[in-house]
CSV table of C-alpha atoms in Angstrom, one decimal:
chain,number,residue,atom,x,y,z
A,30,MET,CA,-18.5,-17.9,-9.8
A,31,SER,CA,-17.7,-20.3,-6.9
A,32,ALA,CA,-20.7,-22.1,-5.6
A,33,ALA,CA,-19.3,-22.1,-2.1
A,34,LEU,CA,-18.8,-18.3,-2.3
A,35,LYS,CA,-22.4,-17.8,-3.4
A,36,ARG,CA,-23.5,-20.1,-0.7
A,37,ASP,CA,-21.8,-18.1,2.0
A,38,TYR,CA,-22.1,-14.6,0.7
A,39,GLN,CA,-24.6,-12.5,-1.4
A,40,ILE,CA,-22.5,-10.8,-4.1
A,41,CYS,CA,-23.6,-7.2,-4.8
A,42,ASP,CA,-22.7,-7.0,-8.5
A,43,CYS,CA,-24.1,-3.5,-8.7
A,44,GLU,CA,-21.7,-2.2,-6.0
A,45,GLU,CA,-18.3,-2.3,-7.6
A,46,ILE,CA,-15.7,-1.0,-5.2
A,47,GLY,CA,-12.6,-1.1,-7.3
A,48,ARG,CA,-10.9,-2.6,-10.3
A,49,GLY,CA,-7.3,-3.7,-11.0
A,50,ARG,CA,-5.2,-5.5,-13.6
A,51,PHE,CA,-6.5,-8.9,-12.7
A,52,GLY,CA,-9.8,-8.5,-11.0
A,53,THR,CA,-12.7,-6.5,-9.7
A,54,VAL,CA,-13.8,-5.8,-6.1
A,55,PHE,CA,-17.4,-5.9,-5.1
A,56,LYS,CA,-19.3,-5.5,-1.9
A,57,CYS,CA,-20.7,-8.8,-0.5
A,58,VAL,CA,-22.9,-9.7,2.5
A,59,SER,CA,-22.5,-12.7,4.7
A,60,ARG,CA,-25.6,-14.8,4.5
A,61,SER,CA,-25.1,-16.0,8.1
A,62,THR,CA,-24.4,-12.7,9.9
A,63,GLY,CA,-25.6,-10.0,7.5
A,64,ASP,CA,-22.3,-8.2,7.8
A,65,SER,CA,-20.8,-6.5,4.8
A,66,PHE,CA,-17.4,-7.4,3.3
A,67,ALA,CA,-15.4,-6.9,0.1
A,68,VAL,CA,-14.7,-9.7,-2.3
A,69,LYS,CA,-11.9,-9.4,-4.9
A,70,SER,CA,-12.4,-11.8,-7.8
A,71,ILE,CA,-9.2,-12.3,-9.7
A,72,ASP,CA,-9.3,-13.7,-13.3
A,73,LYS,CA,-6.7,-16.4,-13.4
A,74,SER,CA,-6.5,-16.4,-17.2
A,75,LEU,CA,-5.1,-12.9,-17.2
A,76,THR,CA,-1.9,-14.0,-15.5
A,77,ALA,CA,-1.2,-16.7,-18.0
A,78,GLY,CA,2.4,-16.4,-19.3
A,79,ALA,CA,3.3,-13.8,-16.7
A,80,SER,CA,5.3,-15.6,-14.1
A,81,LEU,CA,5.7,-12.7,-11.7
A,82,ASP,CA,2.1,-11.8,-11.9
A,83,ALA,CA,1.1,-15.4,-11.5
A,84,GLN,CA,3.2,-15.6,-8.4
A,85,CYS,CA,1.6,-12.5,-7.0
A,86,LEU,CA,-1.8,-14.1,-7.6
A,87,LEU,CA,-0.9,-17.0,-5.3
A,88,THR,CA,1.0,-14.8,-2.8
A,89,GLU,CA,-1.9,-12.3,-2.0
A,90,PRO,CA,-4.0,-14.7,0.1
A,91,LYS,CA,-0.8,-16.1,1.7
A,92,ALA,CA,0.4,-12.6,2.6
A,93,LEU,CA,-3.0,-11.6,4.0
A,94,ALA,CA,-3.2,-14.7,6.1
A,95,LEU,CA,0.3,-14.0,7.6
A,96,VAL,CA,-0.5,-10.5,8.6
A,97,SER,CA,-4.1,-10.9,9.7
A,98,PRO,CA,-5.5,-9.8,12.1
A,99,HIS,CA,-4.2,-6.3,12.7
A,100,PRO,CA,-6.1,-3.1,13.5
A,101,HIS,CA,-4.5,-1.2,10.6
A,102,LEU,CA,-4.6,-3.9,7.9
A,103,VAL,CA,-7.5,-5.1,5.8
A,104,GLN,CA,-8.2,-8.5,7.3
A,105,LEU,CA,-8.5,-11.7,5.3
A,106,ARG,CA,-11.9,-13.4,6.0
A,107,ALA,CA,-12.1,-16.3,3.5
A,108,THR,CA,-10.8,-17.5,0.1
A,109,TYR,CA,-12.6,-19.4,-2.6
A,110,GLU,CA,-11.4,-20.8,-5.9
A,111,ASP,CA,-13.1,-22.1,-9.1
A,112,ASP,CA,-11.8,-22.9,-12.5
A,113,SER,CA,-11.5,-19.3,-13.7
A,114,HIS,CA,-11.2,-17.1,-10.6
A,115,LEU,CA,-9.7,-16.7,-7.2
A,116,HIS,CA,-12.0,-15.0,-4.8
A,117,ILE,CA,-10.6,-13.2,-1.7
A,118,VAL,CA,-13.1,-11.9,1.0
A,119,THR,CA,-11.7,-9.1,3.2
A,120,ASP,CA,-12.9,-6.4,5.5
A,121,LEU,CA,-15.0,-3.7,3.8
A,122,CYS,CA,-13.8,-0.1,4.3
A,123,PRO,CA,-16.8,2.0,3.4
A,124,ASN,CA,-15.1,5.4,3.9
A,125,SER,CA,-12.8,7.1,1.4
A,126,ASP,CA,-9.2,6.2,0.7
A,127,LEU,CA,-6.2,8.5,1.2
A,128,HIS,CA,-5.9,9.4,-2.5
A,129,ALA,CA,-9.5,10.7,-2.5
A,130,LEU,CA,-8.9,12.5,0.8
A,131,ILE,CA,-5.9,14.3,-0.6
A,132,LEU,CA,-7.9,15.4,-3.7
A,133,ALA,CA,-10.8,16.6,-1.5
A,134,ASN,CA,-8.3,18.4,0.7
A,135,GLY,CA,-7.0,20.4,-2.3
A,136,GLY,CA,-3.4,20.0,-1.4
A,137,ALA,CA,-1.3,19.6,1.7
A,138,PHE,CA,-2.6,18.4,5.1
A,139,PRO,CA,-1.8,20.2,8.4
A,140,GLU,CA,1.2,18.4,9.8
A,141,ARG,CA,-0.8,17.2,12.9
A,142,ASP,CA,-3.3,15.5,10.6
A,143,ALA,CA,-0.7,14.0,8.4
A,144,ARG,CA,1.1,12.6,11.4
A,145,SER,CA,-1.9,10.8,12.7
A,146,ILE,CA,-2.6,9.0,9.4
A,147,PHE,CA,1.1,8.3,8.8
A,148,ALA,CA,1.6,6.8,12.3
A,149,GLN,CA,-1.2,4.3,11.7
A,150,LEU,CA,0.2,3.5,8.2
A,151,MET,CA,3.7,2.9,9.6
A,152,THR,CA,2.3,0.7,12.4
A,153,ALA,CA,0.8,-1.5,9.7
A,154,VAL,CA,3.9,-1.6,7.6
A,155,SER,CA,6.1,-2.4,10.5
A,156,HIS,CA,3.8,-5.3,11.4
A,157,CYS,CA,4.0,-6.7,7.9
A,158,HIS,CA,7.8,-6.6,8.0
A,159,ARG,CA,7.9,-8.5,11.3
A,160,LYS,CA,5.8,-11.2,9.6
A,161,GLY,CA,8.1,-11.4,6.6
A,162,VAL,CA,5.7,-9.6,4.2
A,163,ILE,CA,6.9,-6.7,1.9
A,164,HIS,CA,3.8,-4.9,0.5
A,165,ARG,CA,5.6,-3.4,-2.5
A,166,ASP,CA,2.7,-1.1,-3.5
A,167,VAL,CA,2.2,1.3,-0.7
A,168,LYS,CA,0.4,4.4,-2.1
A,169,PRO,CA,-2.6,6.6,-1.1
A,170,ASP,CA,-5.0,4.5,-3.1
A,171,ASN,CA,-4.2,1.5,-0.9
A,172,VAL,CA,-4.6,3.4,2.4
A,173,LEU,CA,-8.3,2.9,3.3
A,174,PHE,CA,-10.4,4.2,6.1
A,175,ASP,CA,-12.8,1.9,8.0
A,176,SER,CA,-16.1,2.8,9.7
A,177,TRP,CA,-14.2,4.4,12.6
A,178,ASN,CA,-12.0,6.4,10.2
A,179,SER,CA,-9.0,4.2,11.2
A,180,VAL,CA,-6.4,3.5,8.6
A,181,ARG,CA,-6.4,0.1,6.9
A,182,LEU,CA,-3.6,-0.8,4.5
A,183,ALA,CA,-5.0,-2.8,1.6
A,184,ASP,CA,-4.3,-4.6,-1.6
A,185,PHE,CA,-1.5,-7.2,-1.2
A,186,GLY,CA,-1.7,-8.1,-4.8
A,187,SER,CA,2.0,-7.1,-5.3
A,188,ALA,CA,3.3,-8.4,-2.0
A,189,ALA,CA,6.3,-10.6,-1.5
A,190,VAL,CA,6.7,-13.1,1.3
A,191,VAL,CA,10.3,-13.5,2.5
A,192,ALA,CA,12.0,-15.4,5.3
A,193,GLY,CA,14.9,-14.2,7.3
A,194,ALA,CA,17.5,-12.5,5.1
A,195,GLU,CA,15.8,-13.5,1.9
A,196,ALA,CA,15.3,-10.7,-0.7
A,197,ALA,CA,12.6,-9.9,-3.3
A,198,ALA,CA,13.1,-9.2,-7.0
A,199,GLY,CA,11.1,-7.8,-9.9
A,200,VAL,CA,9.9,-4.4,-10.9
A,201,VAL,CA,6.7,-4.1,-9.0
A,202,GLY,CA,4.8,-1.0,-7.8
A,203,THR,CA,3.5,2.4,-9.0
A,204,PRO,CA,5.9,4.9,-10.6
A,205,TYR,CA,5.7,7.8,-8.1
A,206,TYR,CA,6.1,5.5,-5.1
A,207,VAL,CA,8.6,2.8,-6.3
A,208,ALA,CA,12.0,2.8,-4.6
A,209,PRO,CA,15.3,3.3,-6.6
A,210,GLU,CA,16.6,-0.2,-5.9
A,211,VAL,CA,13.4,-1.8,-7.4
A,212,LEU,CA,14.2,0.0,-10.7
A,213,SER,CA,17.9,-1.1,-10.6
A,214,GLY,CA,17.1,-4.7,-11.4
A,215,TRP,CA,18.8,-6.0,-8.3
A,216,GLU,CA,17.3,-7.9,-5.4
A,217,TYR,CA,15.9,-5.7,-2.6
A,218,GLY,CA,14.4,-5.9,0.9
A,219,GLU,CA,11.6,-4.5,3.1
A,220,LYS,CA,12.9,-1.0,3.0
A,221,VAL,CA,11.3,-0.4,-0.4
A,222,ASP,CA,8.1,0.0,1.6
A,223,VAL,CA,9.7,2.7,3.8
A,224,TRP,CA,10.6,4.6,0.7
A,225,SER,CA,7.0,4.4,-0.6
A,226,CYS,CA,5.7,5.5,2.8
A,227,GLY,CA,8.1,8.5,2.7
A,228,VAL,CA,6.6,9.5,-0.7
A,229,VAL,CA,3.1,9.2,0.8
A,230,LEU,CA,4.1,11.4,3.7
A,231,TYR,CA,5.7,14.0,1.4
A,232,ILE,CA,2.6,14.2,-0.7
A,233,MET,CA,0.4,14.6,2.4
A,234,LEU,CA,2.6,17.5,3.6
A,235,ALA,CA,3.2,19.1,0.1
A,236,GLY,CA,0.3,18.2,-2.0
A,237,PHE,CA,2.6,16.9,-4.8
A,238,PRO,CA,5.1,14.1,-5.1
A,239,PRO,CA,8.9,14.5,-4.4
A,240,PHE,CA,10.0,13.0,-7.7
A,241,TYR,CA,8.0,14.1,-10.7
A,242,GLY,CA,7.9,13.5,-14.4
A,243,GLU,CA,5.4,13.7,-17.3
A,244,THR,CA,5.9,10.1,-18.3
A,245,ALA,CA,6.8,6.9,-16.4
A,246,VAL,CA,10.3,7.0,-17.8
A,247,GLU,CA,10.8,10.6,-16.6
A,248,ILE,CA,9.4,9.7,-13.1
A,249,PHE,CA,11.8,6.7,-12.9
A,250,ASP,CA,14.7,8.9,-13.9
A,251,ALA,CA,13.7,11.4,-11.1
A,252,VAL,CA,13.4,8.5,-8.6
A,253,LEU,CA,16.8,7.2,-9.5
A,254,ARG,CA,18.4,10.6,-9.1
A,255,ALA,CA,16.6,10.9,-5.7
A,256,ASN,CA,17.2,14.7,-5.5
A,257,LEU,CA,15.0,15.5,-2.5
A,258,ARG,CA,13.9,19.1,-2.2
A,259,PHE,CA,11.7,21.0,0.3
A,260,PRO,CA,10.4,24.1,-1.5
A,261,THR,CA,10.1,26.9,1.1
A,262,ARG,CA,6.7,28.0,-0.1
A,263,VAL,CA,5.3,24.6,0.9
A,264,PHE,CA,7.6,23.4,3.6
A,265,GLY,CA,8.1,26.7,5.4
A,266,SER,CA,5.6,25.7,8.0
A,267,VAL,CA,6.7,22.0,8.3
A,268,SER,CA,8.8,21.1,11.3
A,269,PRO,CA,12.5,20.3,11.0
A,270,ALA,CA,11.8,16.9,12.6
A,271,ALA,CA,9.3,16.0,9.8
A,272,LYS,CA,11.8,17.1,7.1
A,273,ASP,CA,14.6,15.1,8.8
A,274,LEU,CA,12.4,12.0,8.9
A,275,LEU,CA,11.7,12.4,5.2
A,276,ARG,CA,15.4,12.6,4.4
A,277,ARG,CA,16.0,9.4,6.3
A,278,MET,CA,13.1,7.6,4.5
A,279,LEU,CA,13.8,8.9,1.0
A,280,CYS,CA,17.4,8.1,1.2
A,281,LYS,CA,18.8,6.3,-1.9
A,282,ASP,CA,21.4,4.5,0.2
A,283,VAL,CA,19.4,1.5,1.5
A,284,TYR,CA,21.9,0.9,4.4
A,285,ARG,CA,21.3,4.4,5.7
A,286,ARG,CA,17.6,4.5,5.1
A,287,PHE,CA,15.5,4.0,8.2
A,288,SER,CA,13.6,0.7,8.8
A,289,ALA,CA,9.9,0.8,9.5
A,290,GLU,CA,10.7,0.4,13.3
A,291,GLN,CA,13.1,3.3,13.2
A,292,VAL,CA,10.5,5.5,11.5
A,293,LEU,CA,8.0,4.6,14.2
A,294,SER,CA,10.5,5.5,16.8
A,295,GLY,CA,11.1,8.8,15.0
A,296,ILE,CA,7.4,9.6,15.0
A,297,HIS,CA,6.9,8.8,18.7
A,298,GLY,CA,10.3,10.1,19.9
């Protein structure tokens, strides 16, 4: 492990926070202030031969640096590198993530509660897009809550940094949340995040995803069909405005799909 990292932070190896394809997240404590943070240690050898993954490895700290600071994003604090690992120190969010909250809730949220969480999420996503960053893996697992129960969007390991009218490419993301244009094999833009956020909102309101399948292939087929439905037994108490917003976010036609700014206007309008 990086000598500089160990000099600046005490790594709490017994407090694993999370684990991904390329690394593990542990709690760490600043030796100078005593404040707690999270450190993501990414094994560089695991990306060998995978060009897109290797690119993501280098992009994560760059994306975090571009979007930090922001009250609804996990902030980059420091980066360290040694021969085998890249270490990224970020804010620690000690409370649960949205995925765990949905499970604990046993299903759908009241619309008022879902709106509060969703507005904070969209504020974060809109900020990312203004900075030229596409998250590409917005899902409940990556929506964290800090010490004040404020939303913090995390994990920029799949992010793309684009400039101006540039587009991103590559199949990146999580099956239930990935946008149709990502699966098509063509280039795509920031509105893939809007689609993913729409899926998150739908799940918060319904307790299940809008496009379902038993396997990844079945899920992808359902996403490509984009047949959006609002079962009355679940959505009977959901406002017409919320359902209309979902239609505009989970719209297969990218040109008609709302931007993050338009979604924010819809929430506050």
